[in-house]
């Protein structure tokens, strides 16, 4: 985000353009390349024989589900999903226009839409058009759906089916409504699941060297695909309950992630989140999640966050403190030293989905449509899975705690404290609850803690359910289009779509308005199709 970063990005773009020019030159020289080929160079046939082309494109797609490139990750998770989920706040004192105050600049707005879509489809097309291997197609489809679900959840209508239907490979195509996009994703995901089921005996070394998630284990990919289907299904609970219930039941019956051994996590040689949080120091952990976990005296804090110097009753101590989201930072150095950082090392994987999330989803399924007793069991199992994943002790005592509630926010620098806690929700399951909301808030709140730092997913679930209850942003620069008490409901389309795809974009905005409960055009206050709960 600094000048050095901008120069690096510009240099990478220049290198990419050079590569495109050279590729075009090679295409115009007939058999020149064959005549002058280095005899020691690997041929296309040899590359195809060891799955190199397919494998590298699969790895590219995997690196976009939760972005592994530091700038892409920062824009999608640290600057958008993280703040909107109450996870992450910015520390940079020169950022006057940012997502968390609802006034991001045009160059920021293109990242979650233009950059993601333009990087996804070349790799996806290369796999679909480059091989007849049904397993490769299935893995590519699962990754594409995981990527594009995040995009449609952030925007509403998106280009989806027409991108692959357009033989010119243009990205300037008609949009699908969000309802149409979800329907297409379910259909494609079901087909991918069927292919994975048919190829469970495929040796892991077929894709193992290129698979940073499951090392080619198709059985684990099948569990992730069904778990993704469950996540998507539960998103529709307030807009299409029949589809939500049916698809969720299918996913659970098909076999989902139930143990931490099957967690979907992208392993890389160097986790670039360390640059964002440890080296650049552009962000710190949000006040919301720290306040909840402080109030619960949550044992997982020491596994998740750094401590900072605090003064309590005139005594200096070490503890956990978060930054209010949507503030104007007066001093980056002060912010960096005053608020807790997330604990991240270069060897840590990128989390996609864990057993705790899936088990919380199953608990919600039972709460809505099944057995209250089973919902309670799954809720408690999910908390235990989270403690196990973090390596924390004390899960049983935590589960039984019916007393502690989220803490009021106390700002270490004394500017943005809030005297009233966001919520009074306790941890222990309420067997006497007469409606689903009491225990639903518990499920979503604990899931929110367990899936940190998956900001984009947590933001979607906050919009869907209203939980967890978050602090309003301090500064709302939306010009009245966003209700501070509700927060951003979506992202505005980037300027590039207005200039390069205007006709299709205007049709998409009309669709957005028609399938939204409060259609207000291309603003951050307009609710997407599934965002229907009367909050």
Short mmCIF file of C-alpha atoms in Angstrom, two decimals:
data_model
loop_
_atom_site.label_atom_id
_atom_site.label_comp_id
_atom_site.label_asym_id
_atom_site.label_seq_id
_atom_site.Cartn_x
_atom_site.Cartn_y
_atom_site.Cartn_z
CA UNK A 1 0.00 0.00 0.00
CA UNK A 2 3.05 2.28 0.31
CA UNK A 3 5.00 3.77 -2.58
CA UNK A 4 7.33 0.79 -2.65
CA UNK A 5 4.35 -1.55 -2.91
CA UNK A 6 2.85 0.53 -5.71
CA UNK A 7 6.14 0.40 -7.63
CA UNK A 8 6.29 -3.36 -7.17
CA UNK A 9 2.73 -3.75 -8.44
CA UNK A 10 3.49 -1.51 -11.44
CA UNK A 11 6.59 -3.55 -12.20
CA UNK A 12 4.60 -6.79 -12.09
CA UNK A 13 2.02 -5.32 -14.49
CA UNK A 14 4.80 -4.29 -16.88
CA UNK A 15 6.25 -7.81 -16.76
CA UNK A 16 2.81 -9.27 -17.47
CA UNK A 17 2.31 -6.98 -20.46
CA UNK A 18 5.73 -7.93 -21.79
CA UNK A 19 4.85 -11.60 -21.47
CA UNK A 20 1.61 -11.02 -23.42
CA UNK A 21 3.50 -9.20 -26.20
CA UNK A 22 6.06 -11.97 -26.45
CA UNK A 23 3.31 -14.57 -26.57
CA UNK A 24 1.64 -12.70 -29.41
CA UNK A 25 4.93 -12.47 -31.30
CA UNK A 26 5.46 -16.19 -30.93
CA UNK A 27 1.99 -16.88 -32.31
CA UNK A 28 2.82 -14.92 -35.50
CA UNK A 29 6.07 -16.71 -36.34
CA UNK A 30 4.67 -19.97 -37.66
CA UNK A 31 7.10 -22.83 -36.95
CA UNK A 32 9.92 -20.52 -35.93
CA UNK A 33 9.62 -21.65 -32.30
CA UNK A 34 9.84 -25.32 -33.28
CA UNK A 35 12.88 -24.75 -35.49
CA UNK A 36 14.68 -22.86 -32.72
CA UNK A 37 13.50 -24.94 -29.76
CA UNK A 38 16.15 -25.79 -27.19
CA UNK A 39 16.46 -29.61 -27.38
CA UNK A 40 16.70 -29.71 -23.58
CA UNK A 41 13.46 -27.73 -23.10
CA UNK A 42 10.37 -29.57 -21.85
CA UNK A 43 7.79 -29.95 -24.64
CA UNK A 44 4.08 -29.19 -24.39
CA UNK A 45 3.38 -32.91 -24.58
CA UNK A 46 5.73 -33.57 -21.68
CA UNK A 47 4.18 -30.76 -19.69
CA UNK A 48 0.73 -32.18 -20.31
CA UNK A 49 1.92 -35.69 -19.48
CA UNK A 50 2.82 -34.80 -15.91
CA UNK A 51 -0.21 -32.55 -15.42
CA UNK A 52 2.00 -29.48 -15.17
CA UNK A 53 -0.30 -27.12 -17.09
CA UNK A 54 -3.44 -28.34 -15.40
CA UNK A 55 -1.78 -28.45 -12.01
CA UNK A 56 -0.38 -24.93 -12.12
CA UNK A 57 -3.76 -23.52 -13.16
CA UNK A 58 -5.43 -25.46 -10.36
CA UNK A 59 -2.96 -23.94 -7.93
CA UNK A 60 -3.77 -20.48 -9.32
CA UNK A 61 -7.45 -21.05 -8.60
CA UNK A 62 -6.68 -22.31 -5.11
CA UNK A 63 -4.68 -19.15 -4.49
CA UNK A 64 -7.80 -17.07 -5.18
CA UNK A 65 -10.34 -18.81 -2.91
CA UNK A 66 -8.83 -16.95 0.02
CA UNK A 67 -6.19 -14.90 -1.78
CA UNK A 68 -2.59 -15.83 -1.10
CA UNK A 69 -1.12 -12.81 -2.91
CA UNK A 70 -0.59 -10.15 -0.26
CA UNK A 71 -2.25 -7.18 -2.01
CA UNK A 72 -5.25 -9.24 -3.08
CA UNK A 73 -5.62 -10.61 0.43
CA UNK A 74 -5.31 -7.17 1.96
CA UNK A 75 -8.04 -5.68 -0.21
CA UNK A 76 -10.50 -8.55 0.11
CA UNK A 77 -10.01 -9.56 3.73
CA UNK A 78 -8.10 -6.88 5.65
CA UNK A 79 -9.84 -3.86 4.09
CA UNK A 80 -13.33 -5.21 3.31
CA UNK A 81 -14.39 -8.48 4.95
CA UNK A 82 -12.39 -7.99 8.13
CA UNK A 83 -13.75 -4.55 9.05
CA UNK A 84 -17.32 -5.34 8.02
CA UNK A 85 -17.20 -8.49 10.17
CA UNK A 86 -15.84 -6.71 13.25
CA UNK A 87 -12.52 -8.53 12.92
CA UNK A 88 -9.98 -5.99 11.65
CA UNK A 89 -9.46 -2.22 11.70
CA UNK A 90 -6.99 -0.02 9.81
CA UNK A 91 -4.08 1.72 11.52
CA UNK A 92 -2.81 3.87 8.64
CA UNK A 93 -3.13 7.58 9.43
CA UNK A 94 -3.08 8.71 5.78
CA UNK A 95 -6.06 6.65 4.58
CA UNK A 96 -8.93 9.11 4.35
CA UNK A 97 -10.98 7.03 1.88
CA UNK A 98 -11.50 3.41 2.86
CA UNK A 99 -14.09 0.68 2.82
CA UNK A 100 -14.65 0.75 6.56
CA UNK A 101 -15.88 4.35 6.42
CA UNK A 102 -17.89 3.53 3.26
CA UNK A 103 -15.99 5.88 0.92
CA UNK A 104 -13.29 3.74 -0.72
CA UNK A 105 -11.54 5.31 -3.70
CA UNK A 106 -11.95 4.04 -7.26
CA UNK A 107 -8.57 2.29 -7.32
CA UNK A 108 -9.50 0.34 -4.18
CA UNK A 109 -12.96 -0.59 -5.46
CA UNK A 110 -11.66 -2.55 -8.44
CA UNK A 111 -9.78 -5.18 -6.40
CA UNK A 112 -12.64 -7.31 -5.03
CA UNK A 113 -14.39 -7.39 -8.44
CA UNK A 114 -12.22 -6.68 -11.50
CA UNK A 115 -9.01 -8.19 -10.19
CA UNK A 116 -10.62 -11.32 -8.79
CA UNK A 117 -12.69 -12.08 -11.89
CA UNK A 118 -9.91 -11.28 -14.36
CA UNK A 119 -7.46 -13.56 -12.54
CA UNK A 120 -9.91 -16.42 -12.02
CA UNK A 121 -11.13 -17.10 -15.53
CA UNK A 122 -7.89 -17.56 -17.50
CA UNK A 123 -6.90 -20.35 -15.10
CA UNK A 124 -10.39 -21.85 -15.06
CA UNK A 125 -10.68 -21.81 -18.87
CA UNK A 126 -7.23 -23.36 -19.21
CA UNK A 127 -8.36 -26.37 -17.19
CA UNK A 128 -11.81 -26.76 -18.75
CA UNK A 129 -10.47 -26.38 -22.30
CA UNK A 130 -7.11 -28.03 -21.73
CA UNK A 131 -8.10 -31.50 -20.55
CA UNK A 132 -10.92 -34.03 -20.62
CA UNK A 133 -10.06 -35.20 -17.10
CA UNK A 134 -13.37 -35.07 -15.20
CA UNK A 135 -11.61 -34.90 -11.82
CA UNK A 136 -9.60 -31.86 -12.90
CA UNK A 137 -12.83 -30.27 -14.10
CA UNK A 138 -14.51 -31.05 -10.77
CA UNK A 139 -11.69 -29.55 -8.70
CA UNK A 140 -11.63 -26.45 -10.90
CA UNK A 141 -15.41 -26.08 -10.58
CA UNK A 142 -15.30 -26.34 -6.79
CA UNK A 143 -12.62 -23.64 -6.64
CA UNK A 144 -14.45 -21.38 -9.11
CA UNK A 145 -17.67 -21.66 -7.09
CA UNK A 146 -15.84 -20.97 -3.81
CA UNK A 147 -14.28 -17.85 -5.36
CA UNK A 148 -17.36 -16.52 -7.09
CA UNK A 149 -19.72 -17.14 -4.19
CA UNK A 150 -17.63 -14.63 -2.25
CA UNK A 151 -17.99 -12.17 -5.15
CA UNK A 152 -21.76 -12.49 -5.50
CA UNK A 153 -22.21 -12.31 -1.73
CA UNK A 154 -20.30 -9.03 -1.78
CA UNK A 155 -22.09 -7.46 -4.77
CA UNK A 156 -25.33 -9.25 -5.67
CA UNK A 157 -25.66 -9.73 -9.45
CA UNK A 158 -22.38 -10.71 -11.13
CA UNK A 159 -21.15 -11.95 -14.51
CA UNK A 160 -21.15 -15.73 -14.09
CA UNK A 161 -22.77 -18.08 -16.60
CA UNK A 162 -22.18 -15.79 -19.60
CA UNK A 163 -18.45 -15.58 -19.02
CA UNK A 164 -18.06 -19.24 -19.97
CA UNK A 165 -20.77 -19.09 -22.65
CA UNK A 166 -19.00 -16.24 -24.47
CA UNK A 167 -16.58 -17.90 -26.92
CA UNK A 168 -14.60 -14.69 -27.33
CA UNK A 169 -13.43 -15.11 -23.72
CA UNK A 170 -14.56 -11.57 -22.97
CA UNK A 171 -15.30 -10.51 -19.40
CA UNK A 172 -17.61 -7.74 -20.61
CA UNK A 173 -20.74 -9.88 -20.58
CA UNK A 174 -24.25 -9.86 -19.15
CA UNK A 175 -24.69 -10.40 -15.43
CA UNK A 176 -26.69 -13.08 -13.67
CA UNK A 177 -29.02 -12.06 -10.88
CA UNK A 178 -27.79 -13.36 -7.56
CA UNK A 179 -30.63 -15.86 -7.54
CA UNK A 180 -29.54 -17.12 -10.98
CA UNK A 181 -25.90 -17.23 -9.93
CA UNK A 182 -26.70 -19.33 -6.86
CA UNK A 183 -28.86 -21.71 -8.93
CA UNK A 184 -26.05 -22.18 -11.44
CA UNK A 185 -23.50 -22.70 -8.67
CA UNK A 186 -25.63 -25.37 -7.01
CA UNK A 187 -26.04 -27.18 -10.33
CA UNK A 188 -22.32 -27.06 -11.07
CA UNK A 189 -21.40 -28.03 -7.53
CA UNK A 190 -23.71 -31.05 -7.65
CA UNK A 191 -22.05 -32.16 -10.90
CA UNK A 192 -18.59 -31.70 -9.36
CA UNK A 193 -19.62 -33.68 -6.28
CA UNK A 194 -20.85 -36.52 -8.50
CA UNK A 195 -17.53 -36.57 -10.37
CA UNK A 196 -15.56 -36.62 -7.14
CA UNK A 197 -17.72 -39.47 -5.82
CA UNK A 198 -16.97 -41.43 -9.01
CA UNK A 199 -13.21 -40.95 -8.62
CA UNK A 200 -12.58 -41.53 -4.93
CA UNK A 201 -10.01 -44.22 -5.73
CA UNK A 202 -7.88 -41.86 -7.82
CA UNK A 203 -4.31 -41.95 -6.42
CA UNK A 204 -3.39 -38.81 -4.55
CA UNK A 205 -0.26 -38.32 -6.65
CA UNK A 206 -2.43 -37.52 -9.69
CA UNK A 207 -2.79 -33.92 -8.45
CA UNK A 208 -0.89 -34.09 -5.18
CA UNK A 209 2.13 -31.98 -6.08
CA UNK A 210 -0.09 -29.11 -7.28
CA UNK A 211 -2.72 -29.30 -4.55
CA UNK A 212 -1.93 -26.99 -1.65
CA UNK A 213 -5.10 -27.91 0.23
CA UNK A 214 -5.52 -31.70 0.36
CA UNK A 215 -2.43 -32.98 -1.49
CA UNK A 216 -4.60 -34.74 -4.05
CA UNK A 217 -6.88 -36.53 -1.56
CA UNK A 218 -10.19 -36.73 -3.44
CA UNK A 219 -12.14 -37.98 -0.42
CA UNK A 220 -11.22 -34.80 1.45
CA UNK A 221 -12.12 -32.65 -1.56
CA UNK A 222 -15.52 -34.33 -1.57
CA UNK A 223 -16.06 -33.39 2.07
CA UNK A 224 -15.09 -29.81 1.33
CA UNK A 225 -17.42 -29.64 -1.69
CA UNK A 226 -20.35 -30.88 0.40
CA UNK A 227 -19.42 -28.45 3.18
CA UNK A 228 -19.34 -25.58 0.68
CA UNK A 229 -22.79 -26.67 -0.49
CA UNK A 230 -23.99 -26.58 3.12
CA UNK A 231 -22.56 -23.08 3.61
CA UNK A 232 -24.30 -21.89 0.44
CA UNK A 233 -27.57 -23.58 1.38
CA UNK A 234 -27.79 -21.96 4.80
CA UNK A 235 -27.22 -18.55 3.21
CA UNK A 236 -30.70 -18.86 1.71
CA UNK A 237 -32.64 -19.45 4.94
CA UNK A 238 -34.53 -16.14 4.80
CA UNK A 239 -35.08 -15.91 1.04
CA UNK A 240 -35.77 -19.51 -0.07
CA UNK A 241 -36.24 -21.78 2.93
CA UNK A 242 -37.25 -24.81 0.87
CA UNK A 243 -34.07 -24.74 -1.22
CA UNK A 244 -31.98 -24.01 1.87
CA UNK A 245 -33.38 -26.99 3.74
CA UNK A 246 -33.22 -29.38 0.77
CA UNK A 247 -29.69 -28.50 -0.30
CA UNK A 248 -28.41 -28.49 3.28
CA UNK A 249 -29.86 -31.95 3.88
CA UNK A 250 -28.25 -33.24 0.67
CA UNK A 251 -24.89 -31.80 1.68
CA UNK A 252 -24.98 -33.32 5.16
CA UNK A 253 -26.04 -36.70 3.79
CA UNK A 254 -23.23 -36.54 1.22
CA UNK A 255 -20.60 -36.22 3.92
CA UNK A 256 -19.15 -32.96 5.25
CA UNK A 257 -16.09 -31.96 7.25
CA UNK A 258 -16.48 -33.24 10.81
CA UNK A 259 -12.91 -33.31 12.12
CA UNK A 260 -10.03 -30.85 12.09
CA UNK A 261 -7.98 -33.37 10.10
CA UNK A 262 -10.21 -32.51 7.12
CA UNK A 263 -10.11 -28.72 7.49
CA UNK A 264 -9.70 -26.90 4.18
CA UNK A 265 -6.48 -24.91 4.49
CA UNK A 266 -4.23 -23.65 1.70
CA UNK A 267 -0.57 -24.31 2.47
CA UNK A 268 2.02 -22.09 0.80
CA UNK A 269 5.77 -21.81 1.12
CA UNK A 270 5.37 -18.39 2.73
CA UNK A 271 2.17 -16.98 4.19
CA UNK A 272 2.11 -13.41 2.91
CA UNK A 273 -0.32 -12.29 5.61
CA UNK A 274 2.83 -11.79 7.66
CA UNK A 275 3.73 -8.84 5.43
CA UNK A 276 0.34 -7.20 5.98
CA UNK A 277 0.13 -7.63 9.74
CA UNK A 278 3.68 -8.10 11.02
CA UNK A 279 5.77 -6.05 8.59
CA UNK A 280 3.51 -3.28 7.25
CA UNK A 281 1.41 -2.97 10.41
CA UNK A 282 -1.50 -1.59 8.39
CA UNK A 283 -4.15 -3.29 10.56
CA UNK A 284 -4.93 -4.46 14.06
CA UNK A 285 -7.61 -6.72 15.53
CA UNK A 286 -11.05 -5.14 15.84
CA UNK A 287 -12.70 -3.94 19.03
CA UNK A 288 -15.73 -6.17 18.44
CA UNK A 289 -14.15 -9.60 18.56
CA UNK A 290 -11.74 -8.66 21.35
CA UNK A 291 -14.62 -7.31 23.47
CA UNK A 292 -16.64 -10.50 23.04
CA UNK A 293 -13.69 -12.74 23.86
CA UNK A 294 -12.55 -10.56 26.78
CA UNK A 295 -16.03 -10.73 28.27
CA UNK A 296 -16.06 -14.50 27.92
CA UNK A 297 -12.49 -14.73 29.28
CA UNK A 298 -11.93 -16.90 26.24
CA UNK A 299 -8.88 -19.22 26.53
CA UNK A 300 -8.35 -19.05 22.76
CA UNK A 301 -7.18 -15.42 22.91
CA UNK A 302 -3.59 -16.33 23.69
CA UNK A 303 -3.55 -18.57 20.60
CA UNK A 304 -5.05 -15.90 18.33
CA UNK A 305 -3.83 -12.45 19.41
CA UNK A 306 -0.86 -10.57 20.79
CA UNK A 307 -1.11 -8.75 24.10
CA UNK A 308 -0.55 -5.02 24.62
CA UNK A 309 0.15 -2.79 27.58
CA UNK A 310 -3.01 -1.80 29.44
CA UNK A 311 -3.69 0.28 32.52
CA UNK A 312 -6.48 -1.01 34.76
CA UNK A 313 -7.34 0.71 38.05
CA UNK A 314 -4.05 2.53 37.94
CA UNK A 315 -2.07 -0.70 37.50
CA UNK A 316 -0.13 -1.59 34.38
CA UNK A 317 -0.87 -5.01 32.93
CA UNK A 318 -0.75 -7.00 29.70
CA UNK A 319 -4.02 -7.80 28.00
CA UNK A 320 -6.01 -7.80 24.76
CA UNK A 321 -7.39 -4.64 23.18
CA UNK A 322 -8.99 -4.03 19.78
CA UNK A 323 -9.24 -0.99 17.54
CA UNK A 324 -12.61 0.63 16.81
CA UNK A 325 -13.51 0.21 13.17
CA UNK A 326 -14.17 3.29 11.06
CA UNK A 327 -12.03 5.82 12.92
CA UNK A 328 -9.62 8.46 11.66
CA UNK A 329 -6.27 7.33 12.97
CA UNK A 330 -4.15 10.23 14.17
CA UNK A 331 -0.92 8.26 14.59
CA UNK A 332 -0.16 4.91 12.98
CA UNK A 333 2.68 4.25 15.43
CA UNK A 334 0.34 4.75 18.38
CA UNK A 335 -2.32 2.52 16.86
CA UNK A 336 0.14 -0.26 16.06
CA UNK A 337 1.50 -0.31 19.60
CA UNK A 338 -1.84 0.15 21.39
CA UNK A 339 -3.95 -2.61 19.85
CA UNK A 340 -3.57 -6.38 19.59
CA UNK A 341 -2.31 -7.98 16.41
CA UNK A 342 -3.36 -11.38 15.12
CA UNK A 343 -0.79 -14.13 15.56
CA UNK A 344 0.48 -15.23 12.16
CA UNK A 345 3.70 -16.83 10.93
CA UNK A 346 5.04 -17.56 7.47
CA UNK A 347 4.42 -21.27 7.86
CA UNK A 348 0.72 -20.94 8.76
CA UNK A 349 -1.81 -22.04 6.12
CA UNK A 350 -4.67 -19.90 4.81
CA UNK A 351 -7.94 -21.09 6.33
CA UNK A 352 -10.81 -21.77 3.90
CA UNK A 353 -13.20 -23.70 6.11
CA UNK A 354 -12.88 -25.60 9.38
CA UNK A 355 -14.79 -28.37 11.10
CA UNK A 356 -16.12 -25.93 13.69
CA UNK A 357 -17.88 -23.82 11.02
CA UNK A 358 -19.43 -26.86 9.38
CA UNK A 359 -20.60 -28.21 12.73
CA UNK A 360 -22.15 -24.86 13.64
CA UNK A 361 -23.96 -24.92 10.28
CA UNK A 362 -25.30 -28.35 11.11
CA UNK A 363 -26.37 -27.07 14.54
CA UNK A 364 -28.33 -24.27 12.87
CA UNK A 365 -29.89 -26.78 10.48
CA UNK A 366 -31.11 -28.85 13.43
CA UNK A 367 -32.29 -25.78 15.32
CA UNK A 368 -34.44 -24.72 12.36
CA UNK A 369 -35.67 -28.02 10.97
CA UNK A 370 -34.62 -30.88 13.21
CA UNK A 371 -33.96 -31.79 16.81
CA UNK A 372 -33.26 -29.16 19.46
CA UNK A 373 -31.30 -31.76 21.44
CA UNK A 374 -29.14 -32.55 18.40
CA UNK A 375 -28.65 -28.83 17.77
CA UNK A 376 -27.29 -28.43 21.29
CA UNK A 377 -24.94 -31.41 20.88
CA UNK A 378 -23.59 -30.08 17.59
CA UNK A 379 -23.19 -26.56 19.02
CA UNK A 380 -21.09 -27.88 21.89
CA UNK A 381 -19.12 -30.17 19.57
CA UNK A 382 -18.34 -27.19 17.34
CA UNK A 383 -16.89 -25.23 20.25
CA UNK A 384 -14.75 -28.21 21.23
CA UNK A 385 -13.50 -28.51 17.65
CA UNK A 386 -12.50 -24.84 17.69
CA UNK A 387 -10.61 -25.22 20.96
CA UNK A 388 -8.88 -28.29 19.57
CA UNK A 389 -7.93 -26.49 16.36
CA UNK A 390 -6.45 -23.58 18.31
CA UNK A 391 -4.68 -25.84 20.81
CA UNK A 392 -6.56 -24.26 23.73
CA UNK A 393 -7.73 -25.98 26.90
CA UNK A 394 -10.86 -25.46 28.98
CA UNK A 395 -13.54 -26.13 26.36
CA UNK A 396 -15.96 -27.93 28.71
CA UNK A 397 -15.92 -25.14 31.29
CA UNK A 398 -16.38 -22.58 28.53
CA UNK A 399 -19.36 -24.47 27.09
CA UNK A 400 -21.06 -24.62 30.50
CA UNK A 401 -20.60 -20.89 31.21
CA UNK A 402 -24.05 -19.30 31.49
CA UNK A 403 -22.83 -16.14 33.23
CA UNK A 404 -20.21 -14.30 31.23
CA UNK A 405 -21.29 -11.88 28.50
CA UNK A 406 -19.37 -9.69 26.02
CA UNK A 407 -17.45 -6.85 27.65
CA UNK A 408 -18.00 -3.15 27.06
CA UNK A 409 -15.31 -1.70 24.86
CA UNK A 410 -12.53 0.17 26.64
CA UNK A 411 -10.21 2.01 24.27
CA UNK A 412 -6.57 1.97 25.47
CA UNK A 413 -6.03 5.43 24.00
CA UNK A 414 -9.22 6.73 25.64
CA UNK A 415 -11.02 8.11 22.59
CA UNK A 416 -13.58 5.59 21.41
CA UNK A 417 -14.74 3.65 24.47
CA UNK A 418 -18.36 2.46 24.62
CA UNK A 419 -20.04 2.02 28.00
CA UNK A 420 -22.60 -0.58 26.90
CA UNK A 421 -21.61 -4.02 25.54
CA UNK A 422 -22.75 -4.92 22.05
CA UNK A 423 -24.72 -7.91 23.32
CA UNK A 424 -25.69 -9.80 26.45
CA UNK A 425 -25.50 -13.22 24.81
CA UNK A 426 -24.02 -15.94 27.02
CA UNK A 427 -22.25 -19.11 25.93
CA UNK A 428 -24.20 -22.00 27.46
CA UNK A 429 -27.05 -23.41 25.39
CA UNK A 430 -30.49 -22.34 26.62
CA UNK A 431 -32.69 -25.45 26.93
CA UNK A 432 -35.67 -23.32 27.93
CA UNK A 433 -35.64 -20.97 24.94
CA UNK A 434 -39.06 -20.69 23.32
CA UNK A 435 -37.89 -19.30 19.98
CA UNK A 436 -34.88 -19.96 17.77
CA UNK A 437 -33.32 -16.49 18.13
CA UNK A 438 -31.86 -17.06 21.59
CA UNK A 439 -29.80 -20.06 20.56
CA UNK A 440 -29.28 -18.84 16.99
CA UNK A 441 -27.40 -15.84 18.36
CA UNK A 442 -25.21 -18.21 20.36
CA UNK A 443 -24.50 -20.36 17.30
CA UNK A 444 -23.59 -17.46 15.02
CA UNK A 445 -21.57 -15.65 17.69
CA UNK A 446 -19.49 -18.70 18.49
CA UNK A 447 -19.08 -19.52 14.79
CA UNK A 448 -17.87 -15.95 14.25
CA UNK A 449 -15.17 -16.47 16.86
CA UNK A 450 -14.24 -19.90 15.51
CA UNK A 451 -13.75 -18.89 11.86
CA UNK A 452 -11.55 -15.84 12.50
CA UNK A 453 -10.02 -14.35 10.32
CA UNK A 454 -12.46 -15.31 7.50
CA UNK A 455 -13.89 -11.82 7.25
CA UNK A 456 -15.80 -12.16 3.99
CA UNK A 457 -17.69 -15.21 5.27
CA UNK A 458 -18.31 -13.66 8.69
CA UNK A 459 -19.63 -10.45 7.09
CA UNK A 460 -22.08 -12.46 4.97
CA UNK A 461 -23.37 -14.33 8.02
CA UNK A 462 -23.68 -11.10 10.00
CA UNK A 463 -25.83 -9.64 7.21
CA UNK A 464 -27.90 -12.81 6.95
CA UNK A 465 -28.68 -13.23 10.64
CA UNK A 466 -27.91 -9.92 12.36
CA UNK A 467 -25.38 -11.72 14.58
CA UNK A 468 -23.03 -11.08 16.16
CA UNK A 469 -24.17 -7.65 17.23
CA UNK A 470 -21.43 -5.22 16.22
CA UNK A 471 -20.44 -1.71 17.21
CA UNK A 472 -21.43 0.94 14.65
CA UNK A 473 -18.59 2.51 12.70
CA UNK A 474 -17.29 5.71 14.24
CA UNK A 475 -17.24 7.71 11.00
CA UNK A 476 -19.82 7.12 8.27
CA UNK A 477 -18.75 8.86 5.05
CA UNK A 478 -21.36 7.19 2.85
CA UNK A 479 -23.37 10.35 2.34
CA UNK A 480 -26.40 8.76 3.92
CA UNK A 481 -26.53 5.59 1.82
CA UNK A 482 -25.43 3.32 4.69
CA UNK A 483 -27.22 3.03 8.02
CA UNK A 484 -24.45 3.02 10.64
CA UNK A 485 -26.42 0.67 12.87
CA UNK A 486 -26.67 -1.92 10.10
CA UNK A 487 -23.33 -1.42 8.36
CA UNK A 488 -22.49 -2.04 4.72
CA UNK A 489 -24.83 -4.51 3.02
CA UNK A 490 -22.81 -4.88 -0.18
CA UNK A 491 -20.00 -3.30 -2.23
CA UNK A 492 -20.53 -0.82 -5.07
CA UNK A 493 -19.52 -1.94 -8.54
CA UNK A 494 -16.12 -0.63 -9.69
CA UNK A 495 -15.73 2.34 -12.00
CA UNK A 496 -14.31 0.03 -14.67
CA UNK A 497 -17.70 -1.64 -15.13
CA UNK A 498 -19.34 1.77 -15.67
CA UNK A 499 -16.85 2.64 -18.41
CA UNK A 500 -16.20 -0.73 -20.06
CA UNK A 501 -19.42 -2.71 -19.58
CA UNK A 502 -22.08 0.00 -19.10
CA UNK A 503 -25.10 -1.60 -20.76
CA UNK A 504 -24.77 -4.87 -18.91
CA UNK A 505 -24.01 -3.05 -15.68
CA UNK A 506 -27.16 -0.93 -15.85
CA UNK A 507 -29.20 -4.08 -16.42
CA UNK A 508 -27.48 -5.63 -13.39
CA UNK A 509 -28.33 -2.63 -11.21
CA UNK A 510 -31.96 -2.94 -12.29
CA UNK A 511 -31.81 -6.63 -11.30
CA UNK A 512 -30.21 -5.70 -8.00
CA UNK A 513 -33.07 -3.35 -7.24
CA UNK A 514 -35.72 -5.86 -8.24
CA UNK A 515 -34.40 -8.72 -6.10
CA UNK A 516 -33.49 -6.54 -3.10
CA UNK A 517 -35.90 -5.77 -0.25
CA UNK A 518 -34.73 -2.15 -0.22
CA UNK A 519 -33.41 -1.55 -3.73
CA UNK A 520 -31.54 1.72 -3.59
CA UNK A 521 -29.29 1.22 -6.59
CA UNK A 522 -25.57 0.66 -6.64
CA UNK A 523 -24.95 1.72 -3.05
CA UNK A 524 -23.51 0.00 0.00
CA UNK A 525 -26.86 0.25 1.73
CA UNK A 526 -28.75 -1.91 -0.79
CA UNK A 527 -29.36 -5.46 0.41
CA UNK A 528 -28.44 -8.39 -1.80
CA UNK A 529 -31.04 -11.02 -2.72
CA UNK A 530 -30.59 -13.32 0.30
CA UNK A 531 -30.31 -10.46 2.84
CA UNK A 532 -33.96 -10.56 3.94
CA UNK A 533 -34.09 -10.82 7.71
CA UNK A 534 -36.02 -8.00 9.36
CA UNK A 535 -33.25 -6.68 11.58
#
